Coordinates of C-alpha atoms and ligand atoms in Angstrom, one line a residue:
M124 CA 0.0 0.0 0.0
A125 CA 2.8 2.4 0.8
S126 CA 4.2 2.4 -2.7
L127 CA 0.8 3.0 -4.1
V128 CA 0.4 6.0 -1.8
E129 CA 3.8 7.3 -2.6
T130 CA 3.2 6.9 -6.4
S131 CA -0.1 8.7 -6.0
L132 CA 1.6 11.6 -4.2
R133 CA 4.2 11.9 -6.9
V134 CA 1.6 11.7 -9.6
A135 CA -0.4 14.5 -7.9
A136 CA 2.8 16.7 -7.8
T137 CA 3.5 16.1 -11.5
A138 CA 1.8 18.4 -14.0
G139 CA 2.3 16.7 -17.4
R140 CA 0.0 13.8 -18.4
R141 CA 2.8 11.9 -20.0
D142 CA 4.9 12.0 -16.8
K143 CA 1.9 10.9 -14.8
V144 CA 1.4 8.0 -17.1
A145 CA 5.1 7.0 -16.8
L146 CA 5.1 7.1 -13.0
L147 CA 2.0 5.0 -12.9
A148 CA 3.3 2.5 -15.4
E149 CA 6.5 2.1 -13.5
F150 CA 4.5 1.4 -10.4
L151 CA 2.0 -1.0 -12.1
S152 CA 4.9 -3.1 -13.6
R153 CA 6.1 -3.7 -10.0
V154 CA 2.7 -4.8 -8.5
P155 CA 2.4 -8.5 -7.7
P156 CA -0.1 -10.2 -10.1
A157 CA -2.6 -10.9 -7.3
E158 CA -2.8 -7.2 -6.4
I159 CA -3.1 -5.7 -9.9
Q160 CA -6.9 -5.4 -9.8
T161 CA -6.9 -3.8 -6.4
A162 CA -4.1 -1.4 -7.3
T163 CA -5.8 -0.3 -10.5
A164 CA -9.1 0.3 -8.8
Y165 CA -7.5 2.3 -6.0
L166 CA -5.5 4.4 -8.5
C167 CA -8.8 5.2 -10.3
G168 CA -10.2 6.2 -6.9
I169 CA -12.6 3.3 -6.8
I170 CA -13.2 0.6 -4.2
P171 CA -14.0 -2.7 -5.9
Q172 CA -16.6 -3.4 -3.3
R173 CA -18.3 -0.1 -4.3
R174 CA -20.3 0.2 -1.2
L175 CA -18.9 -0.5 2.3
G176 CA -22.0 0.7 4.0
V177 CA -20.0 3.2 6.1
G178 CA -19.6 6.9 5.6
F179 CA -16.5 9.0 5.7
A180 CA -17.3 10.2 9.2
T181 CA -17.4 6.6 10.6
L182 CA -14.1 6.0 9.0
R183 CA -12.6 9.1 10.5
N184 CA -13.8 8.2 13.9
A185 CA -12.6 4.7 13.6
A186 CA -9.1 6.0 12.9
G187 CA -9.0 8.2 16.0
E188 CA -5.5 9.4 16.7
V189 CA -3.8 6.1 16.1
A190 CA -1.4 5.5 13.2
A191 CA 1.5 3.3 12.4
E192 CA 5.0 4.6 12.2
E193 CA 6.1 2.3 9.4
P194 CA 4.2 0.9 6.4
T195 CA 3.6 -2.8 6.7
V196 CA 0.1 -3.4 5.2
E197 CA -0.3 -5.0 1.7
L198 CA -3.0 -4.0 -0.7
S199 CA -4.5 -7.5 -0.6
Q200 CA -4.9 -7.1 3.2
I201 CA -6.8 -3.9 2.8
D202 CA -9.0 -5.5 0.1
S203 CA -9.8 -8.4 2.3
V204 CA -10.8 -6.2 5.2
F205 CA -13.0 -4.1 2.8
Q206 CA -14.6 -7.4 1.7
Q207 CA -15.4 -8.3 5.3
V208 CA -16.8 -4.8 6.0
A209 CA -19.0 -4.9 2.9
A210 CA -20.3 -8.4 3.8
V211 CA -21.3 -7.5 7.4
G212 CA -25.0 -7.0 7.7
G213 CA -27.9 -7.2 10.1
K214 CA -28.1 -6.1 13.7
G215 CA -25.0 -4.6 15.2
S216 CA -23.4 -4.4 11.8
A217 CA -22.4 -0.7 12.2
A218 CA -20.4 -1.5 15.3
E219 CA -18.8 -4.5 13.6
K220 CA -17.9 -2.5 10.5
R221 CA -16.3 0.2 12.8
R222 CA -14.3 -2.5 14.7
L223 CA -12.9 -4.0 11.5
L224 CA -12.0 -0.6 10.1
A225 CA -10.4 0.6 13.3
G226 CA -8.3 -2.6 13.3
L227 CA -7.1 -1.9 9.8
L228 CA -6.6 1.8 10.2
A229 CA -4.4 1.4 13.3
R230 CA -2.0 -0.6 11.2
L231 CA -1.7 2.1 8.5
T232 CA 0.5 5.2 8.4
R233 CA -1.0 8.7 8.3
D234 CA -0.5 9.0 4.5
E235 CA -2.0 5.6 3.9
Q236 CA -5.0 6.5 6.1
R237 CA -5.5 9.7 4.2
Y238 CA -5.6 7.8 0.9
L239 CA -8.2 5.4 2.3
F240 CA -10.3 8.4 3.5
G241 CA -10.1 9.7 0.0
L242 CA -11.2 6.4 -1.5
V243 CA -14.2 6.0 0.8
S244 CA -15.3 9.6 0.4
G245 CA -14.8 9.3 -3.4
E246 CA -12.3 12.1 -3.5
V247 CA -9.0 10.7 -4.6
R248 CA -7.5 13.7 -6.3
H249 CA -4.1 13.0 -7.9
G250 CA -5.3 13.8 -11.4
A251 CA -4.9 10.2 -12.3
L252 CA -8.4 9.2 -13.3
E253 CA -9.4 6.3 -15.5
G254 CA -8.0 7.7 -18.7
V255 CA -4.5 8.2 -17.3
V256 CA -4.5 4.9 -15.6
T257 CA -5.6 3.2 -18.8
E258 CA -2.7 4.7 -20.6
A259 CA -0.4 3.6 -17.8
V260 CA -1.6 0.0 -18.1
A261 CA -0.9 0.1 -21.8
L262 CA 2.6 1.4 -21.3
A263 CA 3.3 -1.2 -18.6
A264 CA 2.0 -4.0 -20.7
G265 CA 3.7 -2.8 -23.9
L266 CA 0.3 -2.6 -25.7
S267 CA -1.4 0.4 -27.4
P268 CA -3.9 2.4 -25.3
K269 CA -6.4 1.8 -28.1
R270 CA -6.1 -1.9 -27.6
I271 CA -6.6 -1.6 -23.8
R272 CA -9.6 0.7 -24.3
R273 CA -11.3 -1.7 -26.7
A274 CA -10.8 -4.5 -24.2
V275 CA -12.2 -2.4 -21.4
M276 CA -15.3 -1.6 -23.4
M277 CA -15.9 -5.3 -23.9
A278 CA -15.0 -6.3 -20.3
G279 CA -16.8 -3.3 -18.8
D280 CA -14.0 -3.1 -16.2
L281 CA -10.5 -1.7 -16.4
T282 CA -9.2 -3.6 -13.4
E283 CA -9.9 -7.0 -15.0
V284 CA -8.3 -5.9 -18.2
A285 CA -5.3 -4.5 -16.4
R286 CA -4.7 -7.9 -14.8
A287 CA -5.0 -9.8 -18.1
A288 CA -2.8 -7.3 -20.0
L289 CA -0.1 -7.1 -17.4
Q290 CA 0.0 -10.8 -16.7
E291 CA -0.7 -12.3 -20.1
G292 CA -0.2 -9.5 -22.6
E293 CA -2.1 -9.7 -26.0
T294 CA -3.1 -13.3 -25.4
G295 CA -4.9 -12.3 -22.2
L296 CA -6.8 -9.5 -24.0
S297 CA -8.1 -11.8 -26.8
R298 CA -10.8 -12.9 -24.3
Y299 CA -12.4 -9.5 -24.6
S300 CA -13.6 -9.3 -28.1
V301 CA -17.3 -9.0 -28.7
Q302 CA -19.1 -12.1 -27.7
L303 CA -22.7 -13.1 -27.6
F304 CA -24.3 -12.8 -24.2
R305 CA -21.5 -10.6 -23.0
P306 CA -23.0 -7.1 -23.3
V307 CA -20.8 -4.3 -24.5
Q308 CA -20.7 -0.9 -23.0
P309 CA -23.1 1.3 -25.0
M310 CA -21.8 4.1 -27.2
L311 CA -22.8 7.5 -25.8
A312 CA -23.8 10.8 -27.3
G313 CA -22.5 14.3 -27.0
S314 CA -24.8 17.3 -27.3
A315 CA -25.4 19.9 -30.0
D316 CA -27.5 23.0 -29.5
D317 CA -29.5 22.5 -32.7
E318 CA -29.5 20.7 -36.0
T319 CA -27.3 23.4 -37.7
E320 CA -24.5 22.9 -35.2
A321 CA -24.7 19.1 -35.6
L322 CA -24.6 19.3 -39.4
D323 CA -21.8 21.8 -39.4
E324 CA -19.8 19.4 -37.3
L325 CA -20.7 16.1 -38.9
G326 CA -21.5 17.1 -42.5
E327 CA -24.0 14.8 -44.1
A328 CA -25.3 12.7 -41.2
A329 CA -27.9 10.1 -40.2
L330 CA -30.6 11.9 -38.3
E331 CA -32.9 9.8 -36.1
W332 CA -35.7 10.4 -33.7
K333 CA -34.5 10.5 -30.1
V334 CA -36.9 8.3 -28.4
D335 CA -37.2 8.6 -24.6
G336 CA -37.5 5.0 -23.5
A337 CA -35.1 2.5 -22.1
R338 CA -32.0 1.6 -24.0
V339 CA -31.6 -2.1 -24.7
Q340 CA -29.0 -4.4 -26.2
I341 CA -30.4 -7.6 -27.5
H342 CA -28.3 -10.7 -28.0
K343 CA -29.6 -13.7 -29.9
A344 CA -28.1 -17.1 -30.8
G345 CA -30.8 -19.4 -32.3
D346 CA -33.7 -19.4 -29.9
E347 CA -31.8 -18.1 -27.0
V348 CA -32.3 -14.4 -26.5
R349 CA -31.1 -12.1 -23.8
V350 CA -32.0 -8.4 -23.4
Y351 CA -29.6 -6.1 -21.4
S352 CA -30.3 -2.7 -20.0
R353 CA -28.0 0.4 -20.5
A354 CA -26.3 -0.6 -17.3
L355 CA -25.8 -4.1 -18.8
N356 CA -28.2 -5.8 -16.4
D357 CA -30.2 -8.7 -17.8
V358 CA -33.8 -7.5 -18.2
T359 CA -34.9 -10.4 -20.5
A360 CA -37.8 -11.5 -18.2
A361 CA -39.3 -8.0 -18.2
V362 CA -39.8 -7.6 -21.9
P363 CA -41.1 -10.9 -23.6
E364 CA -42.3 -8.9 -26.6
V365 CA -38.7 -7.8 -27.3
V366 CA -37.6 -11.5 -27.0
D367 CA -40.3 -12.5 -29.5
M368 CA -39.3 -9.7 -31.9
A369 CA -35.6 -10.8 -31.8
R370 CA -36.6 -14.4 -32.4
S371 CA -38.5 -13.3 -35.5
L372 CA -35.5 -11.6 -37.1
P373 CA -34.0 -13.6 -39.9
A374 CA -30.5 -14.2 -38.5
R375 CA -29.1 -17.0 -36.5
E376 CA -26.9 -14.8 -34.3
L377 CA -27.0 -11.1 -33.7
I378 CA -26.5 -8.2 -31.3
V379 CA -28.8 -5.3 -32.0
E380 CA -29.4 -2.1 -30.0
G381 CA -32.4 0.1 -29.7
E382 CA -34.8 1.9 -27.4
V383 CA -37.8 0.2 -25.8
I384 CA -40.7 2.4 -25.3
A385 CA -44.4 2.2 -24.4
L386 CA -46.5 3.9 -27.1
R387 CA -50.1 5.1 -27.1
A388 CA -52.5 3.7 -29.7
D389 CA -51.8 6.6 -32.0
G390 CA -48.0 5.9 -31.9
T391 CA -47.1 8.8 -29.6
P392 CA -44.8 8.0 -26.7
L393 CA -46.0 7.6 -23.1
P394 CA -43.8 9.3 -20.5
F395 CA -40.4 7.8 -19.7
Q396 CA -41.6 6.9 -16.1
T397 CA -44.5 4.9 -17.6
T398 CA -42.1 2.9 -19.8
M399 CA -39.9 2.3 -16.9
T400 CA -42.7 0.7 -14.8
R401 CA -42.3 -2.3 -17.1
F402 CA -38.8 -2.8 -15.6
G403 CA -40.1 -2.7 -12.0
R404 CA -39.7 -5.6 -9.7
R405 CA -42.6 -7.9 -8.7
L406 CA -44.6 -7.2 -11.8
D407 CA -47.0 -9.5 -13.4
V408 CA -45.3 -9.5 -16.8
D409 CA -48.0 -11.3 -18.7
Q410 CA -50.6 -8.8 -17.5
A411 CA -48.3 -5.8 -18.0
R412 CA -47.7 -7.0 -21.6
Q413 CA -51.4 -6.7 -22.2
T414 CA -52.0 -3.4 -20.5
L415 CA -48.8 -1.6 -21.3
P416 CA -47.1 -3.2 -24.3
V417 CA -43.7 -1.9 -25.2
T418 CA -42.2 -1.5 -28.7
P419 CA -38.5 -1.9 -29.5
L420 CA -37.2 0.8 -31.9
L421 CA -33.8 -0.5 -33.2
F422 CA -31.0 1.7 -34.3
D423 CA -27.8 -0.3 -34.4
L424 CA -26.4 -3.7 -35.4
L425 CA -23.2 -4.7 -33.7
Y426 CA -22.9 -8.4 -34.6
L427 CA -24.4 -10.6 -37.3
D428 CA -23.9 -14.3 -37.8
G429 CA -20.3 -14.7 -36.6
T430 CA -19.1 -11.2 -37.7
A431 CA -18.5 -8.3 -35.4
L432 CA -19.6 -5.1 -37.0
L433 CA -18.3 -2.6 -34.4
D434 CA -15.6 -1.3 -36.7
E435 CA -17.8 -1.0 -39.7
P436 CA -18.9 2.6 -40.6
Y437 CA -22.4 3.4 -39.2
R438 CA -23.9 3.8 -42.7
R439 CA -23.1 0.1 -43.3
R440 CA -24.4 -1.1 -40.0
F441 CA -27.8 0.6 -40.4
V442 CA -28.2 -0.6 -44.0
Q443 CA -27.6 -4.2 -42.7
L444 CA -30.1 -3.5 -39.9
G445 CA -32.6 -2.3 -42.4
A446 CA -32.3 -5.4 -44.4
L447 CA -32.9 -7.5 -41.3
A448 CA -35.7 -5.8 -39.4
P449 CA -39.1 -4.6 -40.8
E450 CA -39.5 -0.9 -40.9
P451 CA -41.8 -0.4 -37.9
L452 CA -39.1 -1.9 -35.7
V453 CA -36.4 0.5 -36.8
V454 CA -36.1 4.1 -35.5
P455 CA -37.2 6.6 -38.2
R456 CA -34.0 7.9 -39.9
L457 CA -33.1 10.5 -42.5
V458 CA -29.7 10.8 -44.1
T459 CA -29.2 14.4 -45.1
G460 CA -26.8 17.3 -45.2
S461 CA -29.5 19.8 -45.7
R462 CA -30.3 22.2 -42.8
S463 CA -33.9 22.7 -43.9
D464 CA -34.6 19.0 -44.2
A465 CA -33.0 18.5 -40.8
A466 CA -35.1 21.2 -39.3
A467 CA -38.3 19.6 -40.7
F468 CA -37.2 16.2 -39.5
L469 CA -36.7 17.6 -35.9
A470 CA -40.0 19.4 -36.1
T471 CA -41.8 16.1 -37.0
A472 CA -40.0 14.2 -34.2
L473 CA -41.2 16.8 -31.7
E474 CA -44.7 16.9 -33.1
R475 CA -44.9 13.2 -32.6
G476 CA -44.1 13.7 -29.0
H477 CA -40.4 12.7 -29.0
E478 CA -37.5 14.3 -27.2
G479 CA -35.6 15.5 -30.1
I480 CA -33.2 13.9 -32.6
M481 CA -29.8 12.3 -32.7
A482 CA -27.3 13.1 -35.4
K483 CA -24.8 10.4 -36.2
A484 CA -21.6 10.4 -38.2
L485 CA -22.0 8.1 -41.2
D486 CA -18.4 6.9 -41.1
A487 CA -18.0 6.4 -37.4
A488 CA -17.3 3.0 -35.8
Y489 CA -19.3 1.9 -32.8
E490 CA -17.3 3.5 -30.0
S491 CA -18.4 1.3 -27.2
G492 CA -18.4 3.1 -23.8
R493 CA -17.3 6.4 -25.1
R494 CA -19.1 9.8 -25.1
G495 CA -17.7 11.3 -28.3
R496 CA -18.8 13.7 -30.9
H497 CA -19.9 11.1 -33.5
W498 CA -23.3 10.9 -32.0
L499 CA -24.9 14.2 -31.1
K500 CA -28.2 14.6 -29.3
I501 CA -30.3 17.6 -30.1
K502 CA -32.9 18.3 -27.4
P503 CA -34.7 21.6 -27.5
V504 CA -35.6 21.5 -23.8
K505 CA -32.8 22.7 -21.6
S506 CA -31.8 20.0 -19.2
L507 CA -28.5 18.8 -17.7
D508 CA -27.5 15.7 -15.9
L509 CA -25.9 17.0 -12.7
V510 CA -24.4 15.3 -9.6
V511 CA -25.8 15.7 -6.1
L512 CA -23.0 17.1 -3.9
A513 CA -25.1 17.7 -0.7
A514 CA -28.6 18.0 0.5
E515 CA -30.3 20.2 3.2
W516 CA -32.9 19.0 5.6
G517 CA -36.4 20.1 4.7
H518 CA -38.7 22.3 6.7
G519 CA -42.5 22.2 7.4
R520 CA -44.1 19.5 5.4
R521 CA -40.7 18.2 4.4
Q522 CA -39.3 18.0 7.9
G523 CA -37.2 14.9 8.3
W524 CA -36.5 14.6 4.5
L525 CA -33.4 15.6 2.7
S526 CA -34.8 18.2 0.3
N527 CA -32.8 21.0 -1.1
L528 CA -30.1 19.5 -3.3
H529 CA -26.7 21.1 -4.1
L530 CA -26.0 20.4 -7.7
G531 CA -22.7 20.2 -9.4
A532 CA -21.3 19.8 -13.0
R533 CA -18.3 17.7 -13.7
N534 CA -15.0 19.3 -14.0
P535 CA -13.2 17.2 -16.6
V536 CA -9.8 18.8 -15.7
D537 CA -9.5 17.3 -12.2
G538 CA -12.5 14.9 -12.0
G539 CA -14.1 17.1 -9.4
F540 CA -17.5 18.8 -9.4
V541 CA -18.4 22.5 -9.5
M542 CA -21.5 23.6 -7.7
L543 CA -24.1 25.4 -9.9
G544 CA -27.0 25.9 -7.6
K545 CA -29.6 24.3 -5.3
T546 CA -33.1 23.2 -5.8
F547 CA -35.9 21.5 -4.0
K548 CA -38.4 21.9 -6.8
G549 CA -40.0 19.2 -8.9
M550 CA -39.7 16.4 -6.4
T551 CA -42.5 14.0 -5.7
D552 CA -42.9 12.6 -2.1
E553 CA -41.6 9.3 -3.5
M554 CA -38.5 11.0 -4.7
L555 CA -38.0 12.7 -1.4
A556 CA -38.2 9.4 0.5
W557 CA -35.9 7.7 -2.0
Q558 CA -33.3 10.4 -2.1
T559 CA -33.2 10.7 1.7
T560 CA -32.3 7.0 2.1
R561 CA -29.9 7.0 -0.8
L562 CA -28.1 10.2 0.2
L563 CA -27.7 9.1 3.8
E564 CA -25.9 6.0 2.4
L565 CA -23.6 8.3 0.5
E566 CA -22.9 10.6 3.5
A567 CA -19.4 11.9 3.7
G568 CA -20.0 14.5 6.5
R569 CA -22.6 16.9 7.8
D570 CA -23.3 20.1 9.6
A571 CA -26.4 21.4 11.3
W572 CA -28.4 21.8 8.0
T573 CA -26.6 19.9 5.4
V574 CA -25.5 16.4 4.7
Y575 CA -22.5 16.2 2.3
V576 CA -22.4 13.2 0.1
R577 CA -20.0 11.3 -2.1
P578 CA -20.6 12.7 -5.6
E579 CA -22.3 9.7 -7.2
L580 CA -26.0 10.3 -7.7
V581 CA -27.0 11.8 -11.1
V582 CA -30.2 13.9 -11.5
E583 CA -31.7 15.3 -14.6
V584 CA -32.4 19.0 -14.0
A585 CA -34.6 21.1 -16.1
F586 CA -34.0 24.9 -16.1
N587 CA -34.9 28.1 -17.9
D588 CA -31.5 29.8 -18.2
V589 CA -27.9 29.8 -17.2
Q590 CA -26.7 33.1 -15.7
T591 CA -23.3 34.4 -14.6
S592 CA -22.9 34.2 -10.8
T593 CA -20.6 35.7 -8.3
Q594 CA -21.9 33.4 -5.6
Y595 CA -21.0 30.0 -7.2
P596 CA -17.4 28.8 -7.8
G597 CA -17.8 28.1 -11.5
G598 CA -19.1 31.7 -12.1
V599 CA -22.3 30.3 -13.5
A600 CA -25.6 29.4 -11.9
L601 CA -28.9 27.8 -13.1
R602 CA -32.1 29.8 -13.1
F603 CA -35.4 28.1 -12.1
A604 CA -33.8 24.7 -11.8
R605 CA -36.2 21.8 -11.1
I606 CA -35.6 18.1 -10.7
K607 CA -36.9 16.1 -13.6
R608 CA -35.8 12.7 -12.5
Y609 CA -33.0 10.6 -11.0
R610 CA -30.7 9.1 -13.6
T611 CA -29.8 5.9 -11.8
D612 CA -28.7 4.6 -15.2
K613 CA -25.8 7.1 -15.2
N614 CA -22.6 7.4 -13.2
A615 CA -21.1 10.7 -12.0
T616 CA -18.6 10.3 -14.9
D617 CA -21.5 10.5 -17.3
A618 CA -22.7 13.9 -15.9
D619 CA -22.6 17.1 -17.9
T620 CA -19.4 19.2 -17.6
I621 CA -19.0 22.7 -16.4
D622 CA -17.8 23.6 -19.9
Q623 CA -21.1 22.5 -21.4
V624 CA -22.9 24.7 -18.9
R625 CA -20.8 27.7 -19.6
K626 CA -21.6 27.3 -23.3
L627 CA -25.2 27.9 -22.4
L628 CA -24.5 31.4 -21.1
P629 CA -26.3 34.0 -23.2
Q630 CA -23.7 35.4 -25.7
Ligands
LIG952 P1 -28.9 10.8 -23.0 O1 -29.3 9.6 -22.1 O2 -29.8 12.0 -22.7 O3 -27.4 11.1 -22.9 O4 -29.2 10.4 -24.5 C1 -28.6 9.3 -25.1 C2 -29.6 8.2 -25.0 O5 -30.7 8.4 -25.9 C3 -29.1 6.9 -25.5 O6 -28.4 6.2 -24.5 C4 -30.4 6.1 -25.8 O7 -30.9 5.5 -24.7 C5 -31.4 7.2 -26.2 N1 -31.8 7.2 -27.6 C6 -33.0 7.5 -28.0 N2 -33.1 7.4 -29.4 C7 -31.9 7.1 -29.8 C8 -31.3 6.9 -31.1 N3 -32.0 7.0 -32.2 N4 -30.0 6.5 -31.2 C9 -29.2 6.4 -30.1 N5 -29.7 6.6 -28.8 C10 -31.0 6.9 -28.7

């Protein structure tokens, strides 16, 4: 653990990205194989157990004034204590967790303790986030960063890929090519203000309706079909009509992607929340299928009968998709470079009750897991996905609930968050109850009015305008912000950035 902490401190004190990568690579090549996964996770500021069920304050208290003089503890020992802490449940679990952590912390030096506090509070700040660590893994393994990134997209986990790459090199990575029933991280979209900006950037592009449902990735081999959510969970049981649709497609093996949505009889979409009830637990699926049928609207084809299509240009993927799936199952699409045609297409999408449109580069590969500029979403309503940084206790009717949320945009430079404002508007009682429980789980500290949390929860926030501000640290604030919904399908790293917010300032 000591050499990880030392490396982290040196990385933090180094300005250049290349030097950071070199320091990390040098460290990674020295880590024993059994500890590579833990080391990679800690360097990215992540605890593999994700939730220990203890807050930062508990950890601080458990540390007390005690610290070791000399470093002796190995990473694997920390990992095994964290595993025990995460596994403790039931009555008296809080005390048991504290006891385990106190035992561990007493054996750590002050610097090591500080690193663990950072990990648990989600605030490791040495400027070595996943991108830099990925490059370091590549350098240490003697492989290209692109190769590592592709494997991470397939594996969905950098730590696993780091272990395979460092231990087995290229041979180890061959496991992570696209495979049926191993869902790939979805390609993500950037944003454009309007269709003109999108076409200026992409040239002639594929425009598609942006449908506000649930994203699914459907894998099929013969009669076997699995449907995965955006977070790559298996949701097959919830959507039998999607399974039937996939079975009916004339291909033996395929991976297709699309949006599943509940439509009204006239074809207009029901609200997002309504579609999502189909994915709720304890639902009578057969009955739900009758009362609230969902329709898949496909937009991409990633794999067909033994051939991976991820590196094919988009124009070929959608032509092949069109040859496979009947028109009503494919999202409406227009390939154009004309602004007026694009404007008309957007107007129709909005008229039909959809969110907006997507503009996609015709020559782009499927960039699994990446939010690039090859897909651009165009949504006229102003909304941002922000991260909850803290919440204040409510008054009056909201007494006892965590209500007023402090909202932050992502700072891509240091991986931190910049506060943009607060709001308690737009929340239903259900949301208040849910967020109170969830935010207390994420607690990192508190004062009389406010509970500070680890920056992990993403909310979609609607607002009227962005204005300059002397009060908030980013120099910008939201006007009339209201919560639209929690985006539990997104991580804080998917949240919108402070730069995107600044672009919304009136010119
Ligand atoms: P957002 O979640 O706001 O970042 O927007 C991106 C999401 O829009 C994707 O993850 C899909 O779930 C959804 N979406 C709706 N229609 C499309 C489409 N035609 N192509 C790609 N994604 C779409």
